[in-house]
Amino acid sequence: MAELPIYEPKSLESRWQHAWNETRAFATTGKAQPFYVLEMFPYPSGDLHMGHVRNYTIGDVFARYMRMQGLDVLHPMGWDALGLPAENQAIREKIAPQVRTPKNIAQMREQMRRLGLGYDWSRELGTYLPEYYRWNQWFFLQFLKRGLVYRRETQVNWCPGCNTVLANEQVRDNNVCWRGHTGVTTRKVPEWAFRITAYAEQLLKDLDQLGAWPERIVTQQRNWIGKSVGTRVQFPVLGTNHTVEVFTTRVDTIYGCTYVVLAPEHAMALAITTPEQQASVRAFIETMRGQDKIERTAEGAPKVGVFTGAKAKNPYTGEEVPVWLANFVLADYGTGAVMSVPAHDQRDFEFATAYQLPIKPVIYPLGKDLSLPLKAAFTDDGELKNSGVFSGLASPVAREKMAHAAKEKGFGDAAVTWHLRDWGFSRQRYWGTPIPIIYCEEHGAVPVPESQLPVVLPDFESVELTGQGGAPLAKLPAFYETNCPICGKQARRETETMDTFVDSAWYYARFLGPHDTTQAFDPALAKSWLPVDIYVGGPEHAVMHLLYFRFWHKVMRDLGLVHNDEPVKRLITQGMVNAIAFRCPTHGYAKAAQFRDKKPEERLCPECHAPLEVAIVKMSKSKYNGIDPMELIEKHGADTARLYTLFAAPPEKDLEWNPEGVDGLFRFAVRVHRVFAVHQARVREAPLPTSQHGLSPADAEIRSVLHRTLLKVTDEVGVRNHFNTAIAAMMELLNALYEQRLHEESCSVSPGVIREALLTFAQMLAPFAPHLAEEIWAGVGGQGLVCHSLWPKPDLDAVARKSVMLAVQVNGKLRGQVEVPIDASQATALAAAKADENVARHLEGKTIKKEVVVPNRLVNFVVAG
RNA sequence: GCGAGCGUGGCGGAAUUGGUAGACGCGCUAGACUUAGGAUCUAGUGGGUAACCCCCGUGAGGGUUCGAGUCCCUCCGCUCGCACCA
C-alpha cells in the first residue's frame, strides 16, 4: 500500500491562502445580487484574541455561505485605530501612533489571513488616516448646518493631580485616578455635542423595523431611549421669585406630595436656601461633588439629603411643602427636581422615613383599603382619594385631566422626557479627529471651510504627550494659531478632538469606496449595497455604538446620502469566550495553563499553597486564562480553530474554551482528510451518479446519507444559523462514511459515488474549514475554487425514504418501535403497532379507549383496566 | 430596584410546529493493532437493575393534554445590562 498524504494543515492552509490572494477571490464582482456582510472592526492592538477569532469566523461563515448562494458578497475589514488605548501606548513607549499603528495593523492583517478569513483587502480602511477622518470633519460641518451640533457645558471627571479630564474608566474607586492621584472630583467644562435627542422619536419608532435584531438588544435600546410621558408642574418658592419645575409621570399622586427635592447640582439650590441653612447646604453640595455619580445613585446607597429652609407651594392644593436637596436626584434628568410622594414612590418613602417627613396616601387599590401605616409605598395605579375635584377618578384618567388642568391654569403642562441624552463628543486628546472649528474674536466659532479639509493632526514629535494638563493640541501654537476664514484676522483653532464613536458611526458606508477623495461615499453605491445585510459583533455595543450608528444613518438619509431608515437589516451578537481560571484569595489569578490539567487537590497557589478557587470567566490577560489563537493555529491549523469555535456553542451563546474539545475537531479534520486521501487518485475523474436508480445498496446508502446531510446543513446554516449542529451533521455523515469503510481502500462503494460524496462534503465544509475544503475539491476534480462554487442542491430522490420507524406508546410510555411504509395509513400503522410483541403485552387484557396516530412519527394507545 | 436571558448526563451542548430526551463532540470503560502510545480502529457509555423487561429522569412543586424539556401558574437558583429615571 502506497504512503497516503497525511494531513498537514500548516502547508495546506498556506497554499490555499496564497491561491485566494493571487486570484483576489473575495472581491466583489458586480455580476450578482449584492449582499453585505460586516463584522465590527477592531482596535488594532497588534494581536488577535479569541473574541476576535469568534467574531470574525462567524462573519466569514456567513460571507462564504452567501457567496456560494450566488450572491455578490461584500466582506470588508478595517481598523478602528484612533482613541485612548493607542494614545496611552504612545505615552508609555514614546513611539508615534502614526508609526506604531500601521505595524500593529500589518501584524493583525497577517493573523487574519492565517485564520483564512475571506476579506476584500482592496477595501481596507483605517480611521487614523486623514483620508478617512477628513470625512468625520465634513460630516461635522453638515451636522452643524442642520443644527445637530452645539456647544454646551457638561459635568466631567476632573483630576487635579493630572490637571485634566478623565474618562470613566480612568477613575478608580474612592476618587483615585489611574495614575494614583486622590481627590478626583467633577467640574463643568464646555464641550461639543450632537443633538441625537432630536432623533429620539425616530430611533424609538424605527426599532419596529428591526425584526431581525436580537430581542434583547432592541429592548435595551428602547429602555436607553426611555420615552416617558408625564407632566411638568411648577412649584413657586415662597418669598422668592423662583419657581421649581418638576417632571412627574404620576401627577395623579400629587395631592400626596409632602416635599420637593432638587438635585445638589440644581442651579437654584443655593439661591433658594435660607441664610440659616446656607452652611449645611453648601457642605452637602461639596460632599456630593466629590462623589461618583453612579455610586451615589446606586441601589442600596443610603438616601441622604439636606433641608434648604425654603418652602414651595403645591399649585394643585395650595399646600406649602419643604424643599430639600438629596443624592438620589440627578441634575441632568428631567428638570433636575422631583415632587416627592412617599406614599406612592418607594424612593420617596425611604427618604421620608429617614427624615421623618409626612406620608400621605391618596391612591387606593380599587375596592380595597390601604393598611396604615404603610410599610412600603403603594406604587400601582388605583382610585384617587383626598384629591380635591379629582377624587374618585382612576389613575390614568386623572393623569390626563390633571395635566389639562395645569395647562389651563398656567402652572404646568403635559410633557415627554427622554432617558436619552445628547452625545457629547469632544475629547481633550491628541489621537483623534481634530474638530474643524476656528475661534475668532469677532465672529465666534467659525466652521473651517470644506475646501480647507482635512484639518490634519500635527506630527507626534511636535506634541508633548503626557496625559496631563488638558488638550495636547492646546500646547502647540503651530497647530492652533490660524486666521479667521471670514475676516482673516488672527484666530485660534479648536484643540479638542472627536470621540471615536464618530469613526464607527459611518465606517460601513466608507467601505463602499474607501479611497474616494471627492466624497465620503457614493450615494449611488449606497443605494445598491446598503443597508448592511448581516452585522456581527459583541452585545456590549448594544446601546452606545449601535445607537450612534443608527442616528448617523438617519442623518445621512436626511442629507440625501442613503435611502433607507436603518443601517443594518440583521444583527448577530456573539457571546463571550470564557475559560477556566484559577484564583488565590490573597495572591490573585494564577496562570491557568499550569493548573488546568492537574487534579483539584494539586491546584495550589504557587506562593502560599492555599487551594485555588476555580471559575469560568471571560478570557483576559489579567486573569491569565487566555489561549493565544496563533499558538492554536500553529499547532492544529486554522480550520480546526474555526471548527472548534463554531462547534462549541451557537453564535449568540457564551463559549467555554476546553482545550481537549479542540482535539476532537482536529480529529474530525484528520478523518475527513483521510477519506479524501485514500480515494482521491482513483475517483478524480469518475463520472458522477445522476440519480438514485440502479445503485448498489452501499452506494444508495451513501447517497442517501449525503443528501440528507446536505438538506440539514443547508437549513442549519442558511435558515437557523446554528453552525454547531451543521458541523454535527457533517460529523454524522463522516461516521456513516466510516461505517461503509470509506477510510479503507478496499471499500465496495463505487468511485462515482465516492467522488460525489467528497465534492459535496467539500462544499458543505467550505464556509467552516475553507482550506481543507479547497484541498478536497481540487483533489477530486472540482472546477475552480470551492469558495466560488454554487451551493449544491439535494437530490430529493436520494433523501426520500421508503419506510419509517414509528414509536409506539401505551399511555404515553414508549413500548416499542415498528417499521412501516412511509405515509402509511392509520389502519396500517395501528395494525403494525399492535403486532409488536412488547406492545401487545402491554395491551393485553386492557380496553383501548383511544388511538392516536401521528403520521410517520408515532402511535399512542390510551388504555384503561 | 428595574430590564433582559438562562437552568437538560461527569463536561460542552442537541431536541426546528407539543410527538421516541440526551444528536454531535469531549471525557470515561473494554477490546484490536502495537516495542510503545496522550496515535489509529472497533464496541459501549443518563441513573437504578442480572436484564434487551421494567422503574426513575430536563432546577422544585402544581396545572393543561392521549402525550410537556417545549404551553400556563407558583417558587428556587444563576448570568448579563443599567443612569434609584421621578
GROMACS .gro file of N, CA and C in nm, chain A residues 630-749:
model
  360
  630MET      N    1  -0.284   3.229   1.777
  630MET     CA    2  -0.176   3.196   1.685
  630MET      C    3  -0.106   3.066   1.725
  631GLU      N    4  -0.097   3.042   1.856
  631GLU     CA    5  -0.040   2.914   1.901
  631GLU      C    6  -0.130   2.799   1.858
  632LEU      N    7  -0.260   2.824   1.871
  632LEU     CA    8  -0.357   2.722   1.834
  632LEU      C    9  -0.346   2.690   1.685
  633ILE      N   10  -0.335   2.796   1.603
  633ILE     CA   11  -0.324   2.776   1.458
  633ILE      C   12  -0.194   2.705   1.424
  634GLU      N   13  -0.090   2.741   1.493
  634GLU     CA   14   0.040   2.680   1.473
  634GLU      C   15   0.032   2.528   1.497
  635LYS      N   16  -0.040   2.493   1.603
  635LYS     CA   17  -0.044   2.353   1.643
  635LYS      C   18  -0.143   2.270   1.561
  636HIS      N   19  -0.266   2.320   1.547
  636HIS     CA   20  -0.370   2.240   1.483
  636HIS      C   21  -0.417   2.294   1.349
  637GLY      N   22  -0.384   2.419   1.319
  637GLY     CA   23  -0.430   2.477   1.193
  637GLY      C   24  -0.552   2.565   1.212
  638ALA      N   25  -0.571   2.653   1.114
  638ALA     CA   26  -0.682   2.748   1.121
  638ALA      C   27  -0.816   2.677   1.109
  639ASP      N   28  -0.823   2.574   1.027
  639ASP     CA   29  -0.952   2.506   1.009
  639ASP      C   30  -1.002   2.448   1.140
  640THR      N   31  -0.912   2.387   1.216
  640THR     CA   32  -0.952   2.331   1.345
  640THR      C   33  -0.995   2.442   1.440
  641ALA      N   34  -0.920   2.553   1.441
  641ALA     CA   35  -0.955   2.665   1.528
  641ALA      C   36  -1.094   2.716   1.494
  642ARG      N   37  -1.121   2.729   1.366
  642ARG     CA   38  -1.252   2.778   1.322
  642ARG      C   39  -1.361   2.677   1.358
  643LEU      N   40  -1.337   2.550   1.327
  643LEU     CA   41  -1.437   2.448   1.355
  643LEU      C   42  -1.471   2.444   1.503
  644TYR      N   43  -1.369   2.452   1.587
  644TYR     CA   44  -1.398   2.443   1.730
  644TYR      C   45  -1.480   2.561   1.779
  645THR      N   46  -1.441   2.683   1.740
  645THR     CA   47  -1.515   2.798   1.790
  645THR      C   48  -1.660   2.794   1.742
  646LEU      N   49  -1.684   2.733   1.626
  646LEU     CA   50  -1.820   2.726   1.575
  646LEU      C   51  -1.898   2.610   1.634
  647PHE      N   52  -1.825   2.504   1.671
  647PHE     CA   53  -1.890   2.382   1.718
  647PHE      C   54  -1.928   2.388   1.866
  648ALA      N   55  -1.848   2.459   1.945
  648ALA     CA   56  -1.863   2.451   2.090
  648ALA      C   57  -1.989   2.518   2.142
  649ALA      N   58  -2.047   2.608   2.067
  649ALA     CA   59  -2.170   2.675   2.110
  649ALA      C   60  -2.230   2.749   1.991
  650PRO      N   61  -2.362   2.768   1.990
  650PRO     CA   62  -2.419   2.851   1.884
  650PRO      C   63  -2.371   2.997   1.901
  651PRO      N   64  -2.371   3.076   1.792
  651PRO     CA   65  -2.306   3.207   1.793
  651PRO      C   66  -2.346   3.298   1.909
  652GLU      N   67  -2.473   3.303   1.944
  652GLU     CA   68  -2.517   3.404   2.040
  652GLU      C   69  -2.487   3.367   2.184
  653LYS      N   70  -2.449   3.239   2.208
  653LYS     CA   71  -2.424   3.197   2.347
  653LYS      C   72  -2.277   3.210   2.384
  654ASP      N   73  -2.252   3.221   2.513
  654ASP     CA   74  -2.114   3.221   2.559
  654ASP      C   75  -2.050   3.087   2.525
  655LEU      N   76  -1.920   3.090   2.501
  655LEU     CA   77  -1.847   2.970   2.462
  655LEU      C   78  -1.744   2.939   2.569
  656GLU      N   79  -1.746   2.815   2.615
  656GLU     CA   80  -1.645   2.778   2.714
  656GLU      C   81  -1.532   2.706   2.642
  657TRP      N   82  -1.413   2.759   2.654
  657TRP     CA   83  -1.298   2.702   2.583
  657TRP      C   84  -1.245   2.582   2.658
  658ASN      N   85  -1.248   2.466   2.591
  658ASN     CA   86  -1.199   2.345   2.653
  658ASN      C   87  -1.092   2.288   2.560
  659PRO      N   88  -0.964   2.295   2.600
  659PRO     CA   89  -0.855   2.255   2.511
  659PRO      C   90  -0.870   2.111   2.462
  660GLU      N   91  -0.931   2.026   2.544
  660GLU     CA   92  -0.949   1.887   2.500
  660GLU      C   93  -1.054   1.878   2.390
  661GLY      N   94  -1.150   1.968   2.396
  661GLY     CA   95  -1.253   1.970   2.292
  661GLY      C   96  -1.193   2.002   2.156
  662VAL      N   97  -1.087   2.084   2.154
  662VAL     CA   98  -1.022   2.120   2.029
  662VAL      C   99  -0.968   1.994   1.960
  663ASP      N  100  -0.915   1.902   2.039
  663ASP     CA  101  -0.861   1.778   1.982
  663ASP      C  102  -0.967   1.704   1.901
  664GLY      N  103  -1.091   1.708   1.949
  664GLY     CA  104  -1.198   1.638   1.881
  664GLY      C  105  -1.221   1.692   1.740
  665LEU      N  106  -1.210   1.825   1.726
  665LEU     CA  107  -1.231   1.886   1.595
  665LEU      C  108  -1.111   1.864   1.505
  666PHE      N  109  -0.992   1.857   1.564
  666PHE     CA  110  -0.873   1.823   1.486
  666PHE      C  111  -0.888   1.682   1.430
  667ARG      N  112  -0.934   1.592   1.516
  667ARG     CA  113  -0.958   1.453   1.473
  667ARG      C  114  -1.057   1.449   1.358
  668PHE      N  115  -1.161   1.532   1.367
  668PHE     CA  116  -1.260   1.537   1.260
  668PHE      C  117  -1.192   1.576   1.129
  669ALA      N  118  -1.110   1.679   1.134
  669ALA     CA  119  -1.041   1.725   1.013
  669ALA      C  120  -0.950   1.614   0.958
  670VAL      N  121  -0.880   1.547   1.047
  670VAL     CA  122  -0.790   1.439   1.005
  670VAL      C  123  -0.868   1.327   0.937
  671ARG      N  124  -0.982   1.292   0.997
  671ARG     CA  125  -1.062   1.180   0.943
  671ARG      C  126  -1.122   1.215   0.808
  672VAL      N  127  -1.167   1.341   0.794
  672VAL     CA  128  -1.220   1.383   0.664
  672VAL      C  129  -1.107   1.373   0.560
  673HIS      N  130  -0.991   1.423   0.599
  673HIS     CA  131  -0.877   1.424   0.507
  673HIS      C  132  -0.838   1.281   0.468
  674ARG      N  133  -0.854   1.191   0.564
  674ARG     CA  134  -0.814   1.052   0.538
  674ARG      C  135  -0.902   0.989   0.430
  675VAL      N  136  -1.034   1.009   0.441
  675VAL     CA  137  -1.123   0.954   0.339
  675VAL      C  138  -1.083   1.008   0.202
  676PHE      N  139  -1.054   1.135   0.199
  676PHE     CA  140  -1.013   1.200   0.076
  676PHE      C  141  -0.882   1.141   0.024
  677ALA      N  142  -0.785   1.129   0.114
  677ALA     CA  143  -0.652   1.083   0.073
  677ALA      C  144  -0.656   0.940   0.019
  678VAL      N  145  -0.741   0.857   0.080
  678VAL     CA  146  -0.750   0.717   0.039
  678VAL      C  147  -0.801   0.705  -0.106
  679HIS      N  148  -0.896   0.793  -0.141
  679HIS     CA  149  -0.965   0.772  -0.268
  679HIS      C  150  -0.931   0.869  -0.379
  680GLN      N  151  -0.870   0.982  -0.346
  680GLN     CA  152  -0.865   1.089  -0.445
  680GLN      C  153  -0.808   1.046  -0.580
  681ALA      N  154  -0.700   0.972  -0.578
  681ALA     CA  155  -0.634   0.939  -0.704
  681ALA      C  156  -0.726   0.860  -0.796
  682ARG      N  157  -0.801   0.764  -0.742
  682ARG     CA  158  -0.878   0.678  -0.830
  682ARG      C  159  -1.018   0.731  -0.863
  683VAL      N  160  -1.066   0.830  -0.786
  683VAL     CA  161  -1.202   0.877  -0.816
  683VAL      C  162  -1.203   1.012  -0.888
  684ARG      N  163  -1.083   1.072  -0.903
  684ARG     CA  164  -1.074   1.210  -0.953
  684ARG      C  165  -1.154   1.233  -1.082
  685GLU      N  166  -1.154   1.131  -1.169
  685GLU     CA  167  -1.220   1.152  -1.298
  685GLU      C  168  -1.346   1.068  -1.313
  686ALA      N  169  -1.387   1.003  -1.205
  686ALA     CA  170  -1.504   0.915  -1.215
  686ALA      C  171  -1.629   0.995  -1.246
  687PRO      N  172  -1.715   0.944  -1.335
  687PRO     CA  173  -1.840   1.014  -1.365
  687PRO      C  174  -1.933   1.010  -1.244
  688LEU      N  175  -2.004   1.120  -1.222
  688LEU     CA  176  -2.090   1.130  -1.104
  688LEU      C  177  -2.222   1.059  -1.131
  689PRO      N  178  -2.279   0.998  -1.029
  689PRO     CA  179  -2.411   0.936  -1.046
  689PRO      C  180  -2.514   1.046  -1.072
  690THR      N  181  -2.610   1.019  -1.159
  690THR     CA  182  -2.709   1.122  -1.189
  690THR      C  183  -2.841   1.097  -1.119
  691SER      N  184  -2.860   0.974  -1.070
  691SER     CA  185  -2.983   0.951  -0.994
  691SER      C  186  -2.960   0.837  -0.896
  692GLN      N  187  -3.065   0.814  -0.820
  692GLN     CA  188  -3.059   0.712  -0.716
  692GLN      C  189  -3.090   0.573  -0.773
  693HIS      N  190  -3.136   0.568  -0.897
  693HIS     CA  191  -3.182   0.440  -0.953
  693HIS      C  192  -3.066   0.350  -0.991
  694GLY      N  193  -3.086   0.222  -0.965
  694GLY     CA  194  -2.991   0.120  -1.007
  694GLY      C  195  -2.861   0.118  -0.930
  695LEU      N  196  -2.856   0.180  -0.813
  695LEU     CA  197  -2.732   0.179  -0.734
  695LEU      C  198  -2.729   0.056  -0.644
  696SER      N  199  -2.606   0.014  -0.611
  696SER     CA  200  -2.592  -0.095  -0.515
  696SER      C  201  -2.640  -0.045  -0.378
  697PRO      N  202  -2.674  -0.137  -0.289
  697PRO     CA  203  -2.722  -0.094  -0.156
  697PRO      C  204  -2.623   0.000  -0.087
  698ALA      N  205  -2.494  -0.029  -0.095
  698ALA     CA  206  -2.396   0.056  -0.029
  698ALA      C  207  -2.393   0.194  -0.094
  699ASP      N  208  -2.395   0.197  -0.227
  699ASP     CA  209  -2.396   0.325  -0.298
  699ASP      C  210  -2.521   0.406  -0.263
  700ALA      N  211  -2.635   0.335  -0.264
  700ALA     CA  212  -2.761   0.403  -0.233
  700ALA      C  213  -2.757   0.462  -0.093
  701GLU      N  214  -2.703   0.386  -0.001
  701GLU     CA  215  -2.697   0.430   0.138
  701GLU      C  216  -2.610   0.556   0.149
  702ILE      N  217  -2.494   0.554   0.085
  702ILE     CA  218  -2.405   0.670   0.090
  702ILE      C  219  -2.474   0.794   0.033
  703ARG      N  220  -2.536   0.777  -0.083
  703ARG     CA  221  -2.602   0.893  -0.145
  703ARG      C  222  -2.716   0.943  -0.058
  704SER      N  223  -2.787   0.851   0.001
  704SER     CA  224  -2.900   0.889   0.085
  704SER      C  225  -2.852   0.971   0.206
  705VAL      N  226  -2.750   0.922   0.272
  705VAL     CA  227  -2.697   0.995   0.388
  705VAL      C  228  -2.641   1.130   0.344
  706LEU      N  229  -2.571   1.129   0.232
  706LEU     CA  230  -2.508   1.251   0.183
  706LEU      C  231  -2.612   1.360   0.158
  707HIS      N  232  -2.717   1.326   0.090
  707HIS     CA  233  -2.815   1.428   0.054
  707HIS      C  234  -2.902   1.468   0.172
  708ARG      N  235  -2.924   1.376   0.264
  708ARG     CA  236  -2.993   1.415   0.387
  708ARG      C  237  -2.908   1.514   0.465
  709THR      N  238  -2.778   1.491   0.470
  709THR     CA  239  -2.688   1.581   0.540
  709THR      C  240  -2.689   1.719   0.473
  710LEU      N  241  -2.688   1.717   0.341
  710LEU     CA  242  -2.690   1.843   0.268
  710LEU      C  243  -2.815   1.924   0.301
  711LEU      N  244  -2.928   1.855   0.306
  711LEU     CA  245  -3.054   1.920   0.340
  711LEU      C  246  -3.045   1.984   0.479
  712LYS      N  247  -2.992   1.907   0.570
  712LYS     CA  248  -2.980   1.951   0.709
  712LYS      C  249  -2.884   2.069   0.722
  713VAL      N  250  -2.767   2.057   0.661
  713VAL     CA  251  -2.666   2.163   0.673
  713VAL      C  252  -2.718   2.292   0.610
  714THR      N  253  -2.786   2.280   0.496
  714THR     CA  254  -2.841   2.398   0.430
  714THR      C  255  -2.939   2.469   0.521
  715ASP      N  256  -3.022   2.394   0.590
  715ASP     CA  257  -3.119   2.452   0.681
  715ASP      C  258  -3.051   2.515   0.802
  716GLU      N  259  -2.957   2.441   0.860
  716GLU     CA  260  -2.891   2.490   0.981
  716GLU      C  261  -2.811   2.618   0.955
  717VAL      N  262  -2.742   2.622   0.841
  717VAL     CA  263  -2.659   2.739   0.812
  717VAL      C  264  -2.744   2.853   0.758
  718GLY      N  265  -2.824   2.823   0.656
  718GLY     CA  266  -2.893   2.929   0.585
  718GLY      C  267  -3.014   2.983   0.658
  719VAL      N  268  -3.082   2.899   0.734
  719VAL     CA  269  -3.206   2.942   0.796
  719VAL      C  270  -3.189   2.965   0.946
  720ARG      N  271  -3.131   2.869   1.013
  720ARG     CA  272  -3.128   2.877   1.159
  720ARG      C  273  -2.999   2.937   1.215
  721ASN      N  274  -2.895   2.941   1.132
  721ASN     CA  275  -2.764   2.990   1.177
  721ASN      C  276  -2.711   2.916   1.298
  722HIS      N  277  -2.743   2.787   1.303
  722HIS     CA  278  -2.686   2.706   1.411
  722HIS      C  279  -2.568   2.628   1.352
  723PHE      N  280  -2.452   2.691   1.361
  723PHE     CA  281  -2.335   2.630   1.298
  723PHE      C  282  -2.290   2.505   1.371
  724ASN      N  283  -2.314   2.500   1.502
  724ASN     CA  284  -2.272   2.383   1.579
  724ASN      C  285  -2.345   2.257   1.532
  725THR      N  286  -2.474   2.269   1.505
  725THR     CA  287  -2.547   2.150   1.461
  725THR      C  288  -2.517   2.117   1.315
  726ALA      N  289  -2.480   2.219   1.237
  726ALA     CA  290  -2.439   2.191   1.099
  726ALA      C  291  -2.313   2.106   1.099
  727ILE      N  292  -2.219   2.141   1.185
  727ILE     CA  293  -2.095   2.064   1.194
  727ILE      C  294  -2.124   1.923   1.247
  728ALA      N  295  -2.216   1.916   1.345
  728ALA     CA  296  -2.253   1.785   1.399
  728ALA      C  297  -2.310   1.695   1.288
  729ALA      N  298  -2.389   1.755   1.199
  729ALA     CA  299  -2.447   1.678   1.089
  729ALA      C  300  -2.336   1.625   0.997
  730MET      N  301  -2.234   1.707   0.974
  730MET     CA  302  -2.122   1.662   0.890
  730MET      C  303  -2.044   1.551   0.959
  731MET      N  304  -2.036   1.558   1.092
  731MET     CA  305  -1.969   1.451   1.165
  731MET      C  306  -2.047   1.320   1.151
  732GLU      N  307  -2.180   1.332   1.153
  732GLU     CA  308  -2.262   1.212   1.135
  732GLU      C  309  -2.240   1.152   0.997
  733LEU      N  310  -2.232   1.241   0.899
  733LEU     CA  311  -2.205   1.193   0.763
  733LEU      C  312  -2.071   1.119   0.759
  734LEU      N  313  -1.972   1.179   0.821
  734LEU     CA  314  -1.840   1.117   0.822
  734LEU      C  315  -1.846   0.980   0.889
  735ASN      N  316  -1.920   0.973   1.002
  735ASN     CA  317  -1.934   0.844   1.069
  735ASN      C  318  -1.998   0.742   0.978
  736ALA      N  319  -2.097   0.786   0.899
  736ALA     CA  320  -2.163   0.695   0.806
  736ALA      C  321  -2.065   0.649   0.697
  737LEU      N  322  -1.979   0.740   0.651
  737LEU     CA  323  -1.878   0.702   0.552
  737LEU      C  324  -1.783   0.598   0.611
  738TYR      N  325  -1.749   0.615   0.735
  738TYR     CA  326  -1.661   0.518   0.801
  738TYR      C  327  -1.730   0.383   0.814
  739GLU      N  328  -1.861   0.387   0.841
  739GLU     CA  329  -1.935   0.262   0.852
  739GLU      C  330  -1.931   0.184   0.721
  740GLN      N  331  -1.928   0.256   0.609
  740GLN     CA  332  -1.916   0.191   0.478
  740GLN      C  333  -1.769   0.171   0.440
  741ARG      N  334  -1.683   0.184   0.539
  741ARG     CA  335  -1.539   0.156   0.523
  741ARG      C  336  -1.472   0.250   0.422
  742LEU      N  337  -1.522   0.371   0.411
  742LEU     CA  338  -1.462   0.462   0.315
  742LEU      C  339  -1.324   0.512   0.356
  743HIS      N  340  -1.284   0.481   0.478
  743HIS     CA  341  -1.149   0.519   0.518
  743HIS      C  342  -1.049   0.411   0.477
  744GLU      N  343  -1.100   0.304   0.415
  744GLU     CA  344  -1.010   0.198   0.369
  744GLU      C  345  -1.019   0.187   0.217
  745GLU      N  346  -0.908   0.148   0.157
  745GLU     CA  347  -0.903   0.141   0.011
  745GLU      C  348  -0.996   0.036  -0.045
  746SER      N  349  -1.016  -0.070   0.036
  746SER     CA  350  -1.088  -0.186  -0.015
  746SER      C  351  -1.239  -0.173  -0.009
  747CYS      N  352  -1.291  -0.057   0.012
  747CYS     CA  353  -1.435  -0.046   0.028
  747CYS      C  354  -1.507  -0.071  -0.104
  748SER      N  355  -1.635  -0.109  -0.092
  748SER     CA  356  -1.708  -0.153  -0.210
  748SER      C  357  -1.792  -0.043  -0.274
  749VAL      N  358  -1.784   0.078  -0.222
  749VAL     CA  359  -1.862   0.187  -0.278
  749VAL      C  360  -1.798   0.229  -0.410
   0.00000   0.00000   0.00000
